[in-house]
Coordinates of C-alpha atoms in Angstrom, one line a residue:
M1 CA 0.2 0.2 -0.3
S2 CA 1.4 3.0 -1.5
R3 CA 1.7 6.5 1.8
R4 CA -0.9 9.8 0.2
R5 CA 2.0 12.5 -0.5
R6 CA 2.6 15.2 1.6
K7 CA 1.2 18.2 -1.2
V8 CA 4.4 19.9 -1.5
L9 CA 4.5 23.9 0.0
P10 CA 4.5 27.4 -1.6
K11 CA 8.0 28.9 -0.3
E12 CA 6.9 32.0 -1.0
P13 CA 4.7 34.5 1.0
V14 CA 0.9 35.0 -1.0
R15 CA -0.8 38.1 -1.0
C16 CA -3.6 38.2 0.9
E17 CA -6.9 40.2 0.9
V18 CA -8.5 39.6 4.3
E19 CA -12.5 39.8 4.5
S20 CA -13.6 39.2 7.0
L21 CA -12.9 37.5 11.1
S22 CA -13.3 33.8 12.2
H23 CA -14.4 32.7 15.8
D24 CA -11.1 32.0 16.0
G25 CA -9.2 35.3 15.3
R26 CA -7.9 34.2 11.7
G27 CA -8.6 36.5 9.2
I28 CA -11.1 35.3 6.2
A29 CA -9.7 36.1 3.1
R30 CA -10.8 33.8 -0.7
Q31 CA -8.1 32.2 -3.1
E32 CA -9.9 31.8 -6.2
G33 CA -12.5 31.2 -4.3
K34 CA -11.2 28.9 -1.4
A35 CA -10.8 29.9 2.0
Q36 CA -8.1 31.5 3.6
F37 CA -7.8 30.9 7.0
V38 CA -5.0 33.4 7.9
D39 CA -2.8 34.3 11.9
G40 CA -2.1 37.6 12.4
A41 CA -4.9 39.3 9.5
L42 CA -7.6 41.9 10.3
P43 CA -10.1 42.4 8.1
G44 CA -9.7 44.8 5.3
E45 CA -5.8 44.5 5.2
T46 CA -3.8 43.4 2.8
V47 CA -1.2 41.5 4.1
M48 CA 1.1 38.6 3.0
A49 CA 1.1 35.1 4.4
K50 CA 3.3 31.8 4.0
M51 CA 1.5 28.6 3.6
V52 CA 1.1 26.6 6.6
T53 CA -0.7 23.5 5.4
T54 CA -3.6 23.6 2.4
R55 CA -6.5 21.0 2.4
S56 CA -9.2 20.3 -0.5
K57 CA -11.3 23.1 0.9
F58 CA -8.5 25.8 2.8
D59 CA -5.9 27.2 3.1
E60 CA -4.2 27.7 6.6
L61 CA -1.4 30.7 6.7
R62 CA 0.9 32.9 9.0
T63 CA 1.0 36.7 8.7
V64 CA 5.1 37.5 7.4
E65 CA 3.8 41.7 6.4
V66 CA 1.2 43.9 6.1
L67 CA 0.8 45.0 3.6
E68 CA -1.4 47.6 4.7
A69 CA -3.5 47.6 7.8
A70 CA -6.5 48.3 9.9
P71 CA -7.3 50.8 11.5
E72 CA -7.9 49.1 14.7
R73 CA -4.3 46.7 14.5
Q74 CA -2.4 48.1 16.9
Q75 CA 1.3 47.1 18.2
T76 CA 1.8 43.1 20.7
P77 CA 2.7 44.0 23.7
C78 CA 4.5 40.2 24.0
E79 CA 7.6 39.7 21.8
F80 CA 6.1 36.1 21.1
A81 CA 3.0 36.9 20.4
D82 CA 3.6 36.1 16.7
L83 CA 4.5 33.1 17.6
C84 CA 3.2 31.6 21.2
G85 CA -0.2 30.0 21.0
G86 CA -1.5 31.7 24.4
C87 CA -3.4 34.4 23.2
S88 CA -4.3 35.5 19.2
L89 CA -6.0 38.1 19.9
Q90 CA -2.9 40.8 20.8
H91 CA -2.5 42.6 17.3
M92 CA -5.8 43.6 17.7
S93 CA -6.6 47.0 19.9
G94 CA -8.6 46.2 23.0
D95 CA -11.5 47.6 21.9
A96 CA -12.0 45.7 18.7
Q97 CA -11.3 42.6 20.2
I98 CA -14.1 43.0 22.4
R99 CA -16.5 44.1 19.7
F100 CA -15.5 40.9 18.2
K101 CA -16.2 39.3 21.2
E102 CA -20.1 40.8 21.1
D103 CA -20.3 39.8 17.5
T104 CA -19.8 36.3 18.3
L105 CA -22.2 36.3 21.1
R106 CA -24.8 38.4 18.9
E107 CA -24.0 35.8 16.0
H108 CA -24.4 32.5 17.9
F109 CA -28.0 33.6 19.9
A110 CA -29.3 33.9 16.3
H111 CA -27.6 31.0 14.6
F112 CA -28.1 28.4 17.5
G113 CA -31.3 30.0 20.1
G114 CA -33.4 31.8 16.9
I115 CA -33.6 34.8 19.9
E116 CA -31.7 38.5 21.0
P117 CA -32.5 39.8 25.1
D118 CA -34.3 42.4 25.0
E119 CA -31.0 44.6 26.3
W120 CA -27.7 44.7 25.7
I121 CA -25.4 45.2 28.1
E122 CA -22.3 47.8 27.6
P123 CA -19.2 44.8 28.4
L124 CA -17.9 44.4 31.9
R125 CA -14.3 44.9 30.7
S126 CA -10.2 43.7 32.5
P127 CA -8.8 46.6 34.3
D128 CA -5.8 45.5 32.2
S129 CA -5.0 44.0 29.4
L130 CA -1.6 42.7 30.7
A131 CA 0.2 40.7 34.0
Y132 CA -3.4 40.0 34.8
R133 CA -4.3 35.9 34.3
R134 CA -3.4 33.9 37.6
K135 CA -3.7 30.6 36.4
A136 CA -2.1 28.6 33.6
R137 CA -0.6 24.6 32.2
L138 CA 2.3 25.1 31.6
G139 CA 4.4 23.0 29.5
V140 CA 8.0 22.0 29.8
R141 CA 10.4 20.3 27.1
Y142 CA 13.8 19.2 26.5
V143 CA 15.2 20.2 24.0
K144 CA 18.0 18.0 22.7
A145 CA 19.5 19.4 19.5
R146 CA 19.9 23.1 21.5
E147 CA 20.7 21.1 24.6
S148 CA 18.3 23.0 25.9
V149 CA 14.3 23.1 27.9
L150 CA 11.3 25.1 27.0
V151 CA 8.5 26.2 29.5
G152 CA 5.3 27.8 28.8
F153 CA 2.8 27.2 26.1
R154 CA 2.1 25.5 22.1
E155 CA 2.9 27.4 18.7
K156 CA -0.4 28.1 17.4
R157 CA -1.5 25.0 15.7
S158 CA 0.7 23.4 16.6
T159 CA 2.2 20.7 19.3
F160 CA 5.8 22.4 19.9
L161 CA 6.1 25.1 22.9
T162 CA 7.2 28.1 22.3
D163 CA 10.6 29.4 23.6
I164 CA 9.8 32.4 25.3
N165 CA 12.0 33.5 28.4
R166 CA 8.6 36.4 29.8
C167 CA 4.7 36.1 29.9
A168 CA 3.6 39.1 29.7
V169 CA -0.3 38.0 30.2
M170 CA 0.7 35.7 33.3
D171 CA 0.7 37.3 36.7
P172 CA 4.0 39.7 37.1
R173 CA 5.0 36.6 39.7
I174 CA 4.7 33.7 36.7
G175 CA 5.2 36.1 34.4
E176 CA 8.7 37.2 34.7
R177 CA 10.3 33.7 36.3
I178 CA 9.9 31.6 32.7
L179 CA 13.2 32.3 32.5
P180 CA 14.5 31.4 36.3
L181 CA 12.2 28.4 35.7
R182 CA 13.7 26.9 33.1
E183 CA 17.4 28.2 33.6
L184 CA 16.8 25.5 37.3
L185 CA 15.0 23.0 35.4
H186 CA 17.9 22.2 33.1
S187 CA 19.8 22.0 36.9
M188 CA 17.6 19.1 37.3
D189 CA 19.1 15.7 38.0
A190 CA 15.0 15.5 36.2
Y191 CA 15.2 18.1 33.5
N192 CA 13.2 15.6 30.6
R193 CA 11.2 13.9 32.8
I194 CA 9.2 17.1 33.9
P195 CA 7.0 17.3 31.1
Q196 CA 5.1 20.0 32.9
V197 CA 4.0 23.1 35.8
E198 CA 0.8 24.1 36.8
V199 CA 0.2 27.7 37.8
A200 CA -1.7 29.4 40.8
C201 CA -1.3 32.7 42.7
G202 CA -3.7 33.8 45.1
D203 CA -3.8 37.5 46.0
D204 CA -0.7 36.7 48.1
V205 CA 1.2 34.3 47.0
A206 CA 1.4 31.9 44.0
A207 CA 2.1 28.0 44.0
M208 CA 4.2 26.0 41.0
V209 CA 3.2 22.2 41.0
F210 CA 5.5 19.9 39.3
R211 CA 4.2 17.1 37.5
N212 CA 7.2 14.6 38.2
M213 CA 6.9 12.0 36.4
D214 CA 9.6 9.8 38.5
D215 CA 10.8 10.1 42.8
L216 CA 13.1 13.2 42.2
S217 CA 16.6 13.1 44.2
D218 CA 17.6 15.0 46.5
G219 CA 19.3 17.0 44.9
D220 CA 16.8 18.0 42.4
R221 CA 14.2 18.8 45.8
E222 CA 16.6 20.9 47.4
K223 CA 16.7 23.0 44.2
L224 CA 13.1 23.2 44.2
I225 CA 12.7 24.3 48.2
S226 CA 14.7 27.0 47.5
F227 CA 13.6 28.7 44.2
G228 CA 10.7 28.5 45.8
Q229 CA 12.1 30.7 48.7
A230 CA 14.4 32.9 45.9
H231 CA 11.5 33.1 44.7
E232 CA 8.8 33.7 47.5
L233 CA 6.1 30.8 45.4
H234 CA 4.2 27.9 47.2
I235 CA 6.0 24.9 45.4
Y236 CA 4.4 21.4 44.9
L237 CA 4.9 18.0 43.4
Q238 CA 2.2 16.2 40.9
P239 CA 4.4 12.4 40.6
K240 CA 0.7 11.0 39.6
G241 CA -2.6 11.5 39.7
P242 CA -4.0 14.7 40.9
D243 CA -4.8 13.3 43.9
T244 CA -0.6 13.4 44.3
V245 CA -0.4 16.2 44.5
H246 CA 1.4 17.5 47.5
R247 CA 3.3 20.7 49.1
I248 CA 7.0 20.4 49.6
W249 CA 7.5 24.2 50.5
P250 CA 7.2 25.0 52.8
E251 CA 6.2 21.9 55.0
A252 CA 2.2 21.7 55.8
K253 CA 1.4 20.7 58.8
D254 CA -1.7 18.2 57.1
A255 CA -3.3 18.8 53.9
S256 CA -5.9 21.4 54.8
E257 CA -2.5 23.4 55.4
E258 CA -1.7 23.2 51.6
R259 CA -4.3 26.7 50.4
L260 CA -3.5 29.7 48.8
S261 CA -6.5 32.5 48.9
Y262 CA -8.6 36.3 47.3
R263 CA -10.4 38.3 49.0
L264 CA -13.4 39.5 47.9
E265 CA -13.9 42.8 50.1
E266 CA -17.1 43.7 48.6
F267 CA -18.9 41.3 50.3
D268 CA -15.5 40.4 52.9
L269 CA -15.0 38.0 51.9
T270 CA -11.8 35.6 51.3
L271 CA -11.9 32.0 50.1
K272 CA -9.2 29.9 50.6
F273 CA -8.4 27.6 47.1
H274 CA -5.5 24.7 45.9
P275 CA -3.4 25.2 43.5
M276 CA -5.7 22.4 41.5
D277 CA -9.6 23.1 41.8
F278 CA -10.5 25.6 39.4
T279 CA -10.4 29.4 40.0
Q280 CA -11.4 32.6 37.8
V281 CA -8.1 33.5 36.9
N282 CA -8.8 37.1 35.9
A283 CA -9.6 38.0 40.0
A284 CA -9.9 42.5 38.9
L285 CA -12.7 40.6 36.9
N286 CA -14.6 38.2 38.4
R287 CA -14.7 40.7 40.8
T288 CA -16.9 42.9 38.9
M289 CA -18.8 39.6 37.7
V290 CA -20.2 38.8 40.8
H291 CA -20.9 41.8 41.9
R292 CA -22.9 42.1 39.1
A293 CA -24.9 38.8 38.8
V294 CA -25.1 39.5 42.6
E295 CA -27.2 42.8 41.9
W296 CA -28.7 40.4 38.7
L297 CA -30.3 38.0 41.2
D298 CA -30.9 40.7 43.6
I299 CA -31.9 38.4 46.7
K300 CA -34.9 39.7 48.9
P301 CA -34.8 38.5 52.2
G302 CA -37.0 35.1 53.0
E303 CA -36.0 34.2 49.4
R304 CA -34.1 30.4 48.4
V305 CA -31.4 30.1 46.2
L306 CA -29.7 27.3 44.5
D307 CA -26.2 27.8 42.9
L308 CA -24.8 25.0 40.0
F309 CA -21.4 24.4 39.2
C310 CA -21.1 26.4 42.2
G311 CA -17.1 25.4 42.4
L312 CA -16.0 26.1 45.4
G313 CA -18.8 29.0 46.6
N314 CA -17.2 32.1 44.4
F315 CA -20.7 33.4 44.0
T316 CA -22.7 31.4 46.3
L317 CA -21.0 33.0 49.7
P318 CA -22.4 36.7 48.7
L319 CA -25.3 35.5 47.8
A320 CA -25.5 34.0 50.7
C321 CA -23.9 37.6 52.7
K322 CA -27.5 38.6 51.1
G323 CA -29.6 36.8 53.0
G324 CA -32.4 34.1 52.4
Q325 CA -30.9 29.8 52.2
V326 CA -28.7 29.7 49.7
V327 CA -28.0 26.5 48.0
G328 CA -24.8 24.7 45.8
V329 CA -24.5 23.0 44.4
E330 CA -21.3 20.8 42.2
G331 CA -20.6 17.9 41.2
D332 CA -16.9 18.0 42.3
D333 CA -16.8 16.0 45.5
A334 CA -13.4 17.9 46.6
M335 CA -14.9 21.2 45.6
V336 CA -18.1 20.2 47.9
V337 CA -15.5 20.2 50.6
R338 CA -13.6 22.9 50.1
G339 CA -17.3 24.7 49.5
R340 CA -18.1 24.2 53.2
E341 CA -14.9 24.9 54.7
N342 CA -14.9 29.0 52.9
A343 CA -17.9 28.6 53.7
E344 CA -16.7 27.3 57.6
L345 CA -13.6 30.3 57.8
N346 CA -16.6 33.0 56.7
G347 CA -18.8 32.3 59.2
L348 CA -22.1 31.7 57.1
D349 CA -24.4 29.4 58.7
N350 CA -27.3 30.6 56.0
V351 CA -25.7 28.8 52.8
D352 CA -25.4 24.0 52.4
F353 CA -23.0 22.9 49.7
H354 CA -24.0 18.9 48.4
G355 CA -23.3 17.1 45.4
A356 CA -25.0 15.7 42.7
D357 CA -24.7 14.2 39.2
L358 CA -25.7 17.4 37.6
H359 CA -26.1 15.6 33.7
G360 CA -29.0 14.3 35.2
D361 CA -32.9 15.6 36.8
F362 CA -31.7 16.6 40.8
T363 CA -35.2 17.5 41.1
G364 CA -36.2 14.8 43.3
Q365 CA -33.1 15.6 45.7
S366 CA -34.1 16.6 49.0
W367 CA -32.4 19.8 49.8
A368 CA -34.8 20.8 45.8
K369 CA -37.8 20.1 46.4
E370 CA -38.8 22.7 49.0
G371 CA -38.2 25.4 45.3
F372 CA -35.9 28.1 43.6
D373 CA -37.1 32.0 44.8
K374 CA -33.7 32.6 42.2
I375 CA -30.2 30.6 40.1
L376 CA -27.3 31.1 39.8
I377 CA -25.1 28.8 36.8
D378 CA -22.5 27.9 35.6
P379 CA -21.6 25.5 34.1
P380 CA -18.2 24.8 32.2
R381 CA -17.6 25.2 28.4
S382 CA -20.4 21.8 27.6
G383 CA -23.2 24.0 28.7
A384 CA -26.1 23.6 30.6
E385 CA -28.9 21.5 28.0
E386 CA -30.3 19.2 30.3
I387 CA -30.5 21.5 33.5
C388 CA -31.7 23.6 31.7
K389 CA -34.9 21.4 31.0
Y390 CA -36.6 21.4 34.1
L391 CA -35.3 24.5 35.9
T392 CA -38.3 25.3 35.3
A393 CA -39.3 22.8 38.3
F394 CA -38.4 24.9 40.7
G395 CA -40.4 26.9 39.8
A396 CA -37.5 30.6 41.2
S397 CA -38.9 34.2 39.3
R398 CA -34.9 34.9 37.9
I399 CA -32.1 33.3 36.7
V400 CA -28.6 34.3 36.0
Y401 CA -26.2 32.0 33.6
V402 CA -22.5 32.8 33.5
S403 CA -20.8 31.4 30.6
C404 CA -17.8 30.1 28.6
N405 CA -18.8 29.4 26.0
P406 CA -20.9 31.5 23.6
A407 CA -22.3 29.0 21.3
T408 CA -23.3 26.1 24.8
L409 CA -25.0 29.3 26.2
A410 CA -27.2 30.1 22.7
R411 CA -28.0 27.1 22.6
D412 CA -29.2 26.3 27.2
A413 CA -31.1 29.7 26.2
G414 CA -33.7 28.6 23.4
V415 CA -34.5 25.9 26.1
M416 CA -35.1 28.2 28.1
V417 CA -37.2 30.6 26.5
R418 CA -38.8 27.5 25.1
N419 CA -39.8 26.3 28.4
G420 CA -41.1 29.9 29.7
Y421 CA -38.7 32.0 30.5
R422 CA -37.6 35.7 28.9
L423 CA -34.0 36.9 27.7
V424 CA -33.5 40.2 29.7
R425 CA -30.4 41.5 29.2
A426 CA -26.8 39.5 27.9
G427 CA -23.2 40.7 27.8
V428 CA -19.2 40.1 27.6
M429 CA -17.2 40.1 29.7
D430 CA -13.6 39.9 28.9
M431 CA -12.3 38.0 30.8
F432 CA -9.7 36.6 29.3
P433 CA -7.9 40.1 26.9
H434 CA -6.1 39.4 23.5
T435 CA -7.4 35.7 23.0
T436 CA -10.9 34.5 21.7
H437 CA -12.6 33.5 24.4
V438 CA -15.7 34.6 25.4
E439 CA -17.1 34.8 29.1
S440 CA -20.1 36.6 29.3
I441 CA -23.6 36.9 31.4
A442 CA -27.5 36.6 30.7
L443 CA -29.8 37.2 32.7
F444 CA -33.7 35.2 32.4
E445 CA -37.0 36.1 34.2
R446 CA -39.8 33.8 34.2
D447 CA -42.5 34.9 31.9
F448 CA -45.8 34.9 33.4
G449 CA -47.2 35.7 30.0

């Protein structure tokens, strides 16, 4: 059997007239009717681009020279932006990024749900487009030919790691320490046996979790501890699965001490979390988002409130501060424990946390039988289509839906509208500046006819 020969790509760049932007942030051009997806190009631009891949229905290219720039083009704030896959919109102005995300949300509502909110709200914008990212998984790779270690994100549409020595969008406690981290890993006996470093930042301290595929030598452990001391970082190891993560610096008496924390000053709350827990990556935008969600739900004394996919209580506890009885429900048992820890830490006794399968009907659970006056839902990217089909059983007058995927939000909104709710307000939240990630928030009210 003969192998299919890979097509030979042209070596010389080709001229592209960019017409529009795809949902993943690439410019769209056409050559003799064939679509061209061009990294680093904006609508209205003429660019020279190098072919990366070619397929029967489209080509993929990368901009190498801008001949005619769009007004929205800006100088990238990071010298690695053209290659690094961590960001894809750094060449686009902040206002243009917001418009792109708003257009994406509008198109999804029209396409998937066939609906439109009564009111489009002003975007919730991040106060800082750089140095905001508090969570990330950094890849690590030893390059034998160069005898060096790379640490960072993958290149755009590639499995290779980008050769970076800093990251402009990461919290500086991490982003400005990429180079010393590379030097540390290169100096270790296990220089080629640590495939990733998970990073997480609280308000006061940051942590690194090293995925060690083998037991580390005493010398390597000492190097990691010294690195943590020198850079004021908590250092963790992960020899196997997530349940094996443990802190080696500073020493912890027990696992309950292995926590970072952040404040929600508006509600006088401190929330603690493990470095491997899910938390919002943008602390400043998270505070704005929580304020908006609580404001929209408008909790009254005596009301019962349900928080679905509640995590460690990021929305649950602020809602509880407004009175009433709040029930947080989560599919991850570890997060249920974390929520209870945070409720106790903050002295809140009007909140309960429960574990449940959030892919099925849980209306028969004991904590659900009394119904709810208000509901907040913050699902993963897959959305909550099944849940939305029976939320009407609770009789809630208002539902706030926080979304990290405009397609599943639009789909689920269609379900809720067909089941008696009206989409009152919606808008985007710039949780991830310089990326195509579209976070959004929507308010539904019961349509009593």
